[in-house]
Amino acid sequence: MEGNIEGLSSAIALVGYGLAAIGPGIGIGIVAGNAITAMARQPEMQGTIRTTMFLGIAFTEALALIGFVLFFIA
Amino acid sequence: MTQVILAAEVCDTANEVICAPANVNDLFVHEVWFTIGGLEVTRFTFLCFLAAAIVVALLFFGLKDRRIVPTKFGVMVEGLVSFVRDGIARDVIGPEGGKYVPYLLSVFLFVLVGNLFEVTPFINFPITARMAIPLFLALVTYFIFMIVGFGRNRFQYLIATAWPKHVPIGLRWLVGLIELVSVFFLRPFTLAVRLFANMVAGHLMLTLLLGSGVIFIAAIGDLGARALIGIPWLALGIFIFGFEIVVSVLQAYIFTLLSAVYIESSIHFEH
């Protein structure tokens, strides 16, 4: 019985990680897509845009990573 | 890597196809080599000192004899230094960024070497996949930007963060609360977790894919044709291996970049 509950909680944690990955996935797509548009429009600003893109991705990604860590804690 | 192969030695491949380490922690905890005054020295401790020694040696031998025409190695090290100085410190912090170059450069090189241990043959363990290292580095960054913020702007720093003037009055308390929690509590945590989780994920994927690939192929005598499943695992592992090199460099860059951004945000806290 205890094994079942443990298995259930890790299964729920797995679903939770999947849910936590949805938002950041969409967010990183938007960030990268808009960065590509901006680079295509103004290639001379490429360096700044790339730095800002990595920043945006890093902030967005943090949510997915917290979900990932929670999966191991649970 | 060694742990998985060790675990496979005790598991009987003739009867059981799935061989796993007992616990995921087995991949990250090393056995104690010896003890010095209550401090346990493990492979991980050794790797930390090795990473620090590599960084010191890189900078020492790269910049030892300054010549008009530097050697190829010297050009590489100068490239790394100018990448952090011009690309990160001066670009993000501005003209006064030069003051923070020593810290940012040491963090960048240490995290880079630590991350690249993940894909170095015979080491295969990223030291940043133990929470102690990223958390300590993130706390150092946290203290630097706290000291800079409070040292330059006194309590204006705290007040301006909790009560942002450019936000409409109705939402100001909510935005202020979120900003306060995010700046003073969440920043070091997310900075550390971002690096840590990326490296843990990479190490797990590499160990499981390459390890299971090698185990299945090595057990071809016991398993027969079923051992062929090891080939796609190994191929996927080698693909992920290349991907992890990119991730290692990118995460070192992002860690340094975010440290610089946090320092900048406490110098110019108004926006």
mmCIF file of C-alpha atoms in Angstrom:
data_model
loop_
_atom_site.group_PDB
_atom_site.id
_atom_site.type_symbol
_atom_site.label_atom_id
_atom_site.label_comp_id
_atom_site.label_asym_id
_atom_site.label_seq_id
_atom_site.Cartn_x
_atom_site.Cartn_y
_atom_site.Cartn_z
ATOM 1 C CA MET A 1 0.000 0.000 0.000
ATOM 2 C CA GLU A 2 2.759 2.385 0.906
ATOM 3 C CA GLY A 3 4.563 1.587 -2.322
ATOM 4 C CA ASN A 4 1.380 2.456 -4.216
ATOM 5 C CA ILE A 5 1.119 5.847 -2.551
ATOM 6 C CA GLU A 6 4.758 6.572 -3.303
ATOM 7 C CA GLY A 7 4.306 5.574 -6.908
ATOM 8 C CA LEU A 8 1.178 7.706 -7.143
ATOM 9 C CA SER A 9 2.930 10.767 -5.732
ATOM 10 C CA SER A 10 5.823 10.462 -8.175
ATOM 11 C CA ALA A 11 3.339 9.973 -11.023
ATOM 12 C CA ILE A 12 1.537 13.163 -9.973
ATOM 13 C CA ALA A 13 4.909 14.944 -9.753
ATOM 14 C CA LEU A 14 5.648 13.823 -13.297
ATOM 15 C CA VAL A 15 2.325 15.258 -14.525
ATOM 16 C CA GLY A 16 3.126 18.438 -12.577
ATOM 17 C CA TYR A 17 6.438 18.773 -14.332
ATOM 18 C CA GLY A 18 4.689 18.330 -17.663
ATOM 19 C CA LEU A 19 2.245 21.108 -16.780
ATOM 20 C CA ALA A 20 5.104 23.335 -15.616
ATOM 21 C CA ALA A 21 6.813 22.920 -18.970
ATOM 22 C CA ILE A 22 3.835 24.192 -21.035
ATOM 23 C CA GLY A 23 4.038 27.884 -20.127
ATOM 24 C CA PRO A 24 7.807 28.301 -20.475
ATOM 25 C CA GLY A 25 7.687 26.364 -23.747
ATOM 26 C CA ILE A 26 5.237 28.861 -25.219
ATOM 27 C CA GLY A 27 7.148 31.749 -23.650
ATOM 28 C CA ILE A 28 10.535 30.745 -25.033
ATOM 29 C CA GLY A 29 8.934 30.316 -28.448
ATOM 30 C CA ILE A 30 7.560 33.846 -28.335
ATOM 31 C CA VAL A 31 10.882 35.296 -27.100
ATOM 32 C CA ALA A 32 13.004 33.528 -29.714
ATOM 33 C CA GLY A 33 10.528 34.229 -32.518
ATOM 34 C CA ASN A 34 10.391 37.920 -31.777
ATOM 35 C CA ALA A 35 14.178 38.066 -31.445
ATOM 36 C CA ILE A 36 14.530 36.536 -34.911
ATOM 37 C CA THR A 37 12.061 39.077 -36.319
ATOM 38 C CA ALA A 38 14.002 41.898 -34.684
ATOM 39 C CA MET A 39 17.336 40.580 -35.992
ATOM 40 C CA ALA A 40 15.932 40.288 -39.497
ATOM 41 C CA ARG A 41 14.669 43.839 -39.379
ATOM 42 C CA GLN A 42 17.802 45.366 -37.889
ATOM 43 C CA PRO A 43 20.822 43.119 -38.418
ATOM 44 C CA GLU A 44 23.131 45.831 -37.042
ATOM 45 C CA MET A 45 21.531 45.423 -33.572
ATOM 46 C CA GLN A 46 22.167 41.677 -33.554
ATOM 47 C CA GLY A 47 24.504 41.644 -30.520
ATOM 48 C CA THR A 48 22.169 43.532 -28.228
ATOM 49 C CA ILE A 49 19.141 41.553 -29.390
ATOM 50 C CA ARG A 50 20.904 38.246 -28.794
ATOM 51 C CA THR A 51 21.917 39.250 -25.255
ATOM 52 C CA THR A 52 18.379 40.364 -24.459
ATOM 53 C CA MET A 53 16.981 37.187 -25.982
ATOM 54 C CA PHE A 54 19.163 35.003 -23.735
ATOM 55 C CA LEU A 55 18.072 37.044 -20.741
ATOM 56 C CA GLY A 56 14.404 36.615 -21.635
ATOM 57 C CA ILE A 57 14.878 32.901 -22.212
ATOM 58 C CA ALA A 58 16.725 32.515 -18.902
ATOM 59 C CA PHE A 59 13.958 34.221 -16.954
ATOM 60 C CA THR A 60 11.233 32.219 -18.700
ATOM 61 C CA GLU A 61 13.067 28.941 -18.348
ATOM 62 C CA ALA A 62 13.367 29.315 -14.570
ATOM 63 C CA LEU A 63 9.725 28.238 -14.118
ATOM 64 C CA ALA A 64 10.229 24.997 -16.007
ATOM 65 C CA LEU A 65 13.386 24.287 -14.037
ATOM 66 C CA ILE A 66 11.654 24.831 -10.715
ATOM 67 C CA GLY A 67 9.058 22.307 -11.872
ATOM 68 C CA PHE A 68 11.858 19.926 -12.792
ATOM 69 C CA VAL A 69 13.489 20.249 -9.367
ATOM 70 C CA LEU A 70 10.137 19.746 -7.636
ATOM 71 C CA PHE A 71 9.736 16.514 -9.566
ATOM 72 C CA PHE A 72 12.872 15.186 -7.870
ATOM 73 C CA ILE A 73 11.889 16.507 -4.457
ATOM 74 C CA ALA A 74 8.399 14.970 -4.569
ATOM 75 C CA MET B 1 28.645 6.685 -15.294
ATOM 76 C CA THR B 2 30.683 4.370 -13.108
ATOM 77 C CA GLN B 3 27.752 3.983 -10.752
ATOM 78 C CA VAL B 4 25.454 2.737 -13.502
ATOM 79 C CA ILE B 5 28.002 0.225 -14.681
ATOM 80 C CA LEU B 6 28.578 -0.861 -11.089
ATOM 81 C CA ALA B 7 24.828 -1.266 -10.644
ATOM 82 C CA ALA B 8 24.724 -3.330 -13.807
ATOM 83 C CA GLU B 9 27.330 -5.705 -12.473
ATOM 84 C CA VAL B 10 25.065 -6.749 -9.630
ATOM 85 C CA CYS B 11 21.973 -7.018 -11.814
ATOM 86 C CA ASP B 12 21.459 -10.175 -13.784
ATOM 87 C CA THR B 13 21.095 -9.259 -17.458
ATOM 88 C CA ALA B 14 19.998 -12.789 -18.341
ATOM 89 C CA ASN B 15 16.730 -12.451 -16.450
ATOM 90 C CA GLU B 16 16.169 -8.765 -15.973
ATOM 91 C CA VAL B 17 16.325 -6.384 -18.911
ATOM 92 C CA ILE B 18 15.832 -3.205 -16.893
ATOM 93 C CA CYS B 19 18.797 -2.418 -14.666
ATOM 94 C CA ALA B 20 18.643 0.841 -12.811
ATOM 95 C CA PRO B 21 20.611 2.425 -9.963
ATOM 96 C CA ALA B 22 18.726 2.091 -6.684
ATOM 97 C CA ASN B 23 18.269 5.826 -6.335
ATOM 98 C CA VAL B 24 18.833 8.885 -8.487
ATOM 99 C CA ASN B 25 21.095 10.265 -5.761
ATOM 100 C CA ASP B 26 23.576 7.486 -6.482
ATOM 101 C CA LEU B 27 24.618 9.408 -9.588
ATOM 102 C CA PHE B 28 25.553 12.502 -7.618
ATOM 103 C CA VAL B 29 27.008 11.226 -4.346
ATOM 104 C CA HIS B 30 30.564 9.928 -4.372
ATOM 105 C CA GLU B 31 32.182 7.674 -1.836
ATOM 106 C CA VAL B 32 34.463 9.262 0.764
ATOM 107 C CA TRP B 33 38.170 8.925 -0.041
ATOM 108 C CA PHE B 34 39.574 10.089 3.284
ATOM 109 C CA THR B 35 38.808 12.549 6.062
ATOM 110 C CA ILE B 36 40.822 15.610 7.103
ATOM 111 C CA GLY B 37 39.751 16.988 10.479
ATOM 112 C CA GLY B 38 36.108 16.025 10.036
ATOM 113 C CA LEU B 39 35.969 17.203 6.402
ATOM 114 C CA GLU B 40 35.249 14.366 4.024
ATOM 115 C CA VAL B 41 37.269 14.446 0.829
ATOM 116 C CA THR B 42 35.480 12.894 -2.135
ATOM 117 C CA ARG B 43 35.954 12.872 -5.864
ATOM 118 C CA PHE B 44 33.720 15.930 -5.962
ATOM 119 C CA THR B 45 36.033 17.891 -3.621
ATOM 120 C CA PHE B 46 38.980 16.961 -5.789
ATOM 121 C CA LEU B 47 37.140 18.101 -8.939
ATOM 122 C CA CYS B 48 36.356 21.490 -7.361
ATOM 123 C CA PHE B 49 40.040 22.099 -6.658
ATOM 124 C CA LEU B 50 40.911 20.797 -10.107
ATOM 125 C CA ALA B 51 38.510 23.301 -11.718
ATOM 126 C CA ALA B 52 39.977 26.166 -9.698
ATOM 127 C CA ALA B 53 43.516 25.074 -10.592
ATOM 128 C CA ILE B 54 42.613 24.893 -14.291
ATOM 129 C CA VAL B 55 41.202 28.435 -14.216
ATOM 130 C CA VAL B 56 44.294 29.807 -12.441
ATOM 131 C CA ALA B 57 46.651 27.971 -14.776
ATOM 132 C CA LEU B 58 44.712 29.141 -17.837
ATOM 133 C CA LEU B 59 44.952 32.799 -16.853
ATOM 134 C CA PHE B 60 48.548 32.534 -15.579
ATOM 135 C CA PHE B 61 50.042 30.807 -18.614
ATOM 136 C CA GLY B 62 47.814 32.645 -21.090
ATOM 137 C CA LEU B 63 48.799 36.115 -19.926
ATOM 138 C CA LYS B 64 52.284 35.396 -18.537
ATOM 139 C CA ASP B 65 54.448 36.923 -21.254
ATOM 140 C CA ARG B 66 52.719 39.788 -22.961
ATOM 141 C CA ARG B 67 54.060 40.139 -26.465
ATOM 142 C CA ILE B 68 53.160 42.305 -29.404
ATOM 143 C CA VAL B 69 52.157 39.175 -31.288
ATOM 144 C CA PRO B 70 50.749 36.760 -28.672
ATOM 145 C CA THR B 71 50.808 33.005 -29.062
ATOM 146 C CA LYS B 72 47.721 31.139 -30.201
ATOM 147 C CA PHE B 73 46.962 30.119 -26.620
ATOM 148 C CA GLY B 74 47.430 33.732 -25.494
ATOM 149 C CA VAL B 75 44.973 34.923 -28.138
ATOM 150 C CA MET B 76 42.402 32.433 -26.871
ATOM 151 C CA VAL B 77 42.728 33.551 -23.259
ATOM 152 C CA GLU B 78 42.689 37.219 -24.275
ATOM 153 C CA GLY B 79 39.557 36.479 -26.267
ATOM 154 C CA LEU B 80 37.869 35.008 -23.192
ATOM 155 C CA VAL B 81 38.883 37.982 -21.045
ATOM 156 C CA SER B 82 37.721 40.561 -23.574
ATOM 157 C CA PHE B 83 34.503 38.627 -24.093
ATOM 158 C CA VAL B 84 33.644 38.981 -20.412
ATOM 159 C CA ARG B 85 34.974 42.551 -20.135
ATOM 160 C CA ASP B 86 33.452 44.042 -23.288
ATOM 161 C CA GLY B 87 30.613 41.651 -24.019
ATOM 162 C CA ILE B 88 29.241 41.311 -20.499
ATOM 163 C CA ALA B 89 30.623 43.849 -17.988
ATOM 164 C CA ARG B 90 30.832 47.014 -20.111
ATOM 165 C CA ASP B 91 27.860 46.112 -22.278
ATOM 166 C CA VAL B 92 25.475 45.498 -19.380
ATOM 167 C CA ILE B 93 26.788 47.556 -16.466
ATOM 168 C CA GLY B 94 28.142 50.464 -18.506
ATOM 169 C CA PRO B 95 31.394 52.450 -18.222
ATOM 170 C CA GLU B 96 31.826 51.619 -14.522
ATOM 171 C CA GLY B 97 31.544 47.911 -15.272
ATOM 172 C CA GLY B 98 35.323 47.552 -15.315
ATOM 173 C CA LYS B 99 35.288 47.355 -11.530
ATOM 174 C CA TYR B 100 33.331 44.094 -11.616
ATOM 175 C CA VAL B 101 35.346 42.398 -14.364
ATOM 176 C CA PRO B 102 37.582 40.376 -11.962
ATOM 177 C CA TYR B 103 34.575 38.838 -10.219
ATOM 178 C CA LEU B 104 32.610 38.211 -13.410
ATOM 179 C CA LEU B 105 35.639 36.711 -15.149
ATOM 180 C CA SER B 106 36.412 34.313 -12.287
ATOM 181 C CA VAL B 107 32.783 33.225 -12.046
ATOM 182 C CA PHE B 108 32.522 32.761 -15.798
ATOM 183 C CA LEU B 109 35.675 30.678 -16.085
ATOM 184 C CA PHE B 110 34.962 28.577 -12.985
ATOM 185 C CA VAL B 111 31.399 27.791 -14.037
ATOM 186 C CA LEU B 112 32.544 27.137 -17.606
ATOM 187 C CA VAL B 113 35.222 24.669 -16.518
ATOM 188 C CA GLY B 114 32.852 23.092 -13.992
ATOM 189 C CA ASN B 115 30.154 22.664 -16.639
ATOM 190 C CA LEU B 116 32.543 21.312 -19.234
ATOM 191 C CA PHE B 117 33.602 18.581 -16.790
ATOM 192 C CA GLU B 118 30.254 17.057 -17.716
ATOM 193 C CA VAL B 119 31.472 16.262 -21.231
ATOM 194 C CA THR B 120 35.142 15.702 -20.406
ATOM 195 C CA PRO B 121 36.054 12.038 -20.832
ATOM 196 C CA PHE B 122 37.065 10.227 -17.598
ATOM 197 C CA ILE B 123 35.624 13.035 -15.453
ATOM 198 C CA ASN B 124 32.004 13.072 -16.657
ATOM 199 C CA PHE B 125 30.680 14.884 -13.647
ATOM 200 C CA PRO B 126 29.644 18.569 -13.716
ATOM 201 C CA ILE B 127 30.606 20.033 -10.356
ATOM 202 C CA THR B 128 27.780 22.561 -10.798
ATOM 203 C CA ALA B 129 25.302 19.684 -10.536
ATOM 204 C CA ARG B 130 25.772 19.733 -6.755
ATOM 205 C CA MET B 131 23.670 22.546 -5.272
ATOM 206 C CA ALA B 132 26.570 23.718 -3.045
ATOM 207 C CA ILE B 133 28.547 25.270 -5.908
ATOM 208 C CA PRO B 134 25.818 27.233 -7.748
ATOM 209 C CA LEU B 135 24.218 28.290 -4.473
ATOM 210 C CA PHE B 136 27.505 29.606 -3.098
ATOM 211 C CA LEU B 137 28.271 31.518 -6.314
ATOM 212 C CA ALA B 138 24.719 32.902 -6.403
ATOM 213 C CA LEU B 139 25.024 34.029 -2.761
ATOM 214 C CA VAL B 140 28.297 35.833 -3.548
ATOM 215 C CA THR B 141 26.511 37.638 -6.388
ATOM 216 C CA TYR B 142 23.623 38.373 -4.042
ATOM 217 C CA PHE B 143 25.904 39.953 -1.426
ATOM 218 C CA ILE B 144 27.704 41.995 -4.087
ATOM 219 C CA PHE B 145 24.541 43.510 -5.491
ATOM 220 C CA MET B 146 23.054 44.045 -2.032
ATOM 221 C CA ILE B 147 26.220 45.851 -0.886
ATOM 222 C CA VAL B 148 26.323 47.898 -4.090
ATOM 223 C CA GLY B 149 22.631 48.765 -3.826
ATOM 224 C CA PHE B 150 22.631 49.753 -0.163
ATOM 225 C CA GLY B 151 26.124 51.292 -0.259
ATOM 226 C CA ARG B 152 25.340 53.655 -3.107
ATOM 227 C CA ASN B 153 21.716 54.478 -2.557
ATOM 228 C CA ARG B 154 21.207 53.780 1.176
ATOM 229 C CA PHE B 155 17.594 52.991 1.974
ATOM 230 C CA GLN B 156 16.374 54.624 -1.218
ATOM 231 C CA TYR B 157 17.190 51.235 -2.769
ATOM 232 C CA LEU B 158 14.748 49.406 -0.509
ATOM 233 C CA ILE B 159 12.071 52.117 -0.717
ATOM 234 C CA ALA B 160 12.276 52.495 -4.488
ATOM 235 C CA THR B 161 12.000 48.737 -4.921
ATOM 236 C CA ALA B 162 9.001 48.374 -2.611
ATOM 237 C CA TRP B 163 7.249 51.569 -3.823
ATOM 238 C CA PRO B 164 7.980 52.019 -7.561
ATOM 239 C CA LYS B 165 7.095 55.570 -8.598
ATOM 240 C CA HIS B 166 6.517 54.867 -12.298
ATOM 241 C CA VAL B 167 3.669 52.397 -11.629
ATOM 242 C CA PRO B 168 0.041 53.676 -11.340
ATOM 243 C CA ILE B 169 -0.975 54.133 -7.704
ATOM 244 C CA GLY B 170 -3.660 51.433 -7.743
ATOM 245 C CA LEU B 171 -1.217 48.696 -8.656
ATOM 246 C CA ARG B 172 1.833 50.108 -6.925
ATOM 247 C CA TRP B 173 1.562 48.052 -3.726
ATOM 248 C CA LEU B 174 1.135 44.802 -5.692
ATOM 249 C CA VAL B 175 4.033 45.455 -8.062
ATOM 250 C CA GLY B 176 6.112 46.648 -5.104
ATOM 251 C CA LEU B 177 5.387 43.467 -3.166
ATOM 252 C CA ILE B 178 6.269 41.243 -6.119
ATOM 253 C CA GLU B 179 9.435 43.238 -6.777
ATOM 254 C CA LEU B 180 10.443 43.117 -3.127
ATOM 255 C CA VAL B 181 10.090 39.338 -2.881
ATOM 256 C CA SER B 182 11.685 38.762 -6.269
ATOM 257 C CA VAL B 183 14.683 41.064 -5.734
ATOM 258 C CA PHE B 184 15.513 40.230 -2.131
ATOM 259 C CA PHE B 185 14.559 36.559 -1.873
ATOM 260 C CA LEU B 186 14.028 34.848 -5.207
ATOM 261 C CA ARG B 187 16.972 36.186 -7.193
ATOM 262 C CA PRO B 188 19.790 34.151 -5.624
ATOM 263 C CA PHE B 189 17.536 31.091 -5.536
ATOM 264 C CA THR B 190 16.532 31.196 -9.211
ATOM 265 C CA LEU B 191 20.084 32.084 -10.257
ATOM 266 C CA ALA B 192 21.387 28.978 -8.507
ATOM 267 C CA VAL B 193 18.529 26.671 -9.517
ATOM 268 C CA ARG B 194 18.812 27.602 -13.198
ATOM 269 C CA LEU B 195 22.419 26.432 -13.407
ATOM 270 C CA PHE B 196 21.921 23.479 -11.059
ATOM 271 C CA ALA B 197 18.840 22.077 -12.778
ATOM 272 C CA ASN B 198 20.329 22.401 -16.254
ATOM 273 C CA MET B 199 23.422 20.508 -15.211
ATOM 274 C CA VAL B 200 21.481 17.837 -13.288
ATOM 275 C CA ALA B 201 19.237 17.284 -16.293
ATOM 276 C CA GLY B 202 22.208 17.047 -18.623
ATOM 277 C CA HIS B 203 24.124 14.666 -16.385
ATOM 278 C CA LEU B 204 21.084 12.428 -15.908
ATOM 279 C CA MET B 205 20.337 12.261 -19.632
ATOM 280 C CA LEU B 206 23.942 11.535 -20.572
ATOM 281 C CA THR B 207 24.372 8.913 -17.862
ATOM 282 C CA LEU B 208 21.139 7.109 -18.626
ATOM 283 C CA LEU B 209 21.480 7.153 -22.416
ATOM 284 C CA LEU B 210 25.194 6.406 -22.753
ATOM 285 C CA GLY B 211 25.186 4.096 -19.729
ATOM 286 C CA SER B 212 22.213 2.017 -20.855
ATOM 287 C CA GLY B 213 23.564 1.928 -24.397
ATOM 288 C CA VAL B 214 26.901 0.551 -23.242
ATOM 289 C CA ILE B 215 25.263 -1.876 -20.810
ATOM 290 C CA PHE B 216 22.898 -3.323 -23.395
ATOM 291 C CA ILE B 217 25.588 -3.708 -26.042
ATOM 292 C CA ALA B 218 28.018 -5.223 -23.533
ATOM 293 C CA ALA B 219 25.378 -7.763 -22.466
ATOM 294 C CA ILE B 220 24.922 -9.055 -26.016
ATOM 295 C CA GLY B 221 25.963 -12.543 -24.916
ATOM 296 C CA ASP B 222 23.150 -12.790 -22.406
ATOM 297 C CA LEU B 223 20.463 -10.873 -24.232
ATOM 298 C CA GLY B 224 21.032 -11.916 -27.829
ATOM 299 C CA ALA B 225 19.203 -9.833 -30.431
ATOM 300 C CA ARG B 226 17.469 -7.839 -27.704
ATOM 301 C CA ALA B 227 20.802 -6.128 -26.975
ATOM 302 C CA LEU B 228 20.412 -4.196 -30.244
ATOM 303 C CA ILE B 229 18.175 -1.756 -28.377
ATOM 304 C CA GLY B 230 21.440 -0.345 -27.012
ATOM 305 C CA ILE B 231 22.382 1.088 -30.404
ATOM 306 C CA PRO B 232 19.632 3.773 -30.608
ATOM 307 C CA TRP B 233 20.298 4.664 -26.966
ATOM 308 C CA LEU B 234 23.985 5.147 -27.679
ATOM 309 C CA ALA B 235 23.242 7.168 -30.837
ATOM 310 C CA LEU B 236 20.825 9.432 -28.970
ATOM 311 C CA GLY B 237 23.357 9.778 -26.140
ATOM 312 C CA ILE B 238 26.068 10.921 -28.545
ATOM 313 C CA PHE B 239 23.656 13.456 -30.040
ATOM 314 C CA ILE B 240 22.796 14.764 -26.543
ATOM 315 C CA PHE B 241 26.541 14.839 -25.780
ATOM 316 C CA GLY B 242 27.064 17.473 -28.493
ATOM 317 C CA PHE B 243 24.006 19.344 -27.285
ATOM 318 C CA GLU B 244 25.351 19.384 -23.719
ATOM 319 C CA ILE B 245 28.577 21.101 -24.819
ATOM 320 C CA VAL B 246 26.431 23.980 -26.113
ATOM 321 C CA VAL B 247 24.341 23.972 -22.907
ATOM 322 C CA SER B 248 27.466 24.083 -20.711
ATOM 323 C CA VAL B 249 28.866 27.165 -22.450
ATOM 324 C CA LEU B 250 25.456 28.837 -22.634
ATOM 325 C CA GLN B 251 24.711 28.303 -18.936
ATOM 326 C CA ALA B 252 28.100 29.732 -17.902
ATOM 327 C CA TYR B 253 27.348 32.761 -20.105
ATOM 328 C CA ILE B 254 23.828 33.171 -18.707
ATOM 329 C CA PHE B 255 25.028 32.882 -15.097
ATOM 330 C CA THR B 256 27.614 35.633 -15.661
ATOM 331 C CA LEU B 257 25.202 37.762 -17.671
ATOM 332 C CA LEU B 258 22.522 37.585 -14.989
ATOM 333 C CA SER B 259 25.070 38.426 -12.270
ATOM 334 C CA ALA B 260 26.001 41.512 -14.291
ATOM 335 C CA VAL B 261 22.328 42.406 -14.843
ATOM 336 C CA TYR B 262 21.596 42.131 -11.106
ATOM 337 C CA ILE B 263 24.581 44.327 -10.229
ATOM 338 C CA GLU B 264 23.470 46.835 -12.857
ATOM 339 C CA SER B 265 19.912 46.856 -11.551
ATOM 340 C CA SER B 266 21.089 47.789 -8.064
ATOM 341 C CA ILE B 267 23.325 50.603 -9.391
ATOM 342 C CA HIS B 268 20.542 52.125 -11.503
ATOM 343 C CA PHE B 269 17.626 51.002 -9.377
ATOM 344 C CA GLU B 270 15.144 53.612 -10.652
ATOM 345 C CA HIS B 271 14.102 51.532 -13.624
#
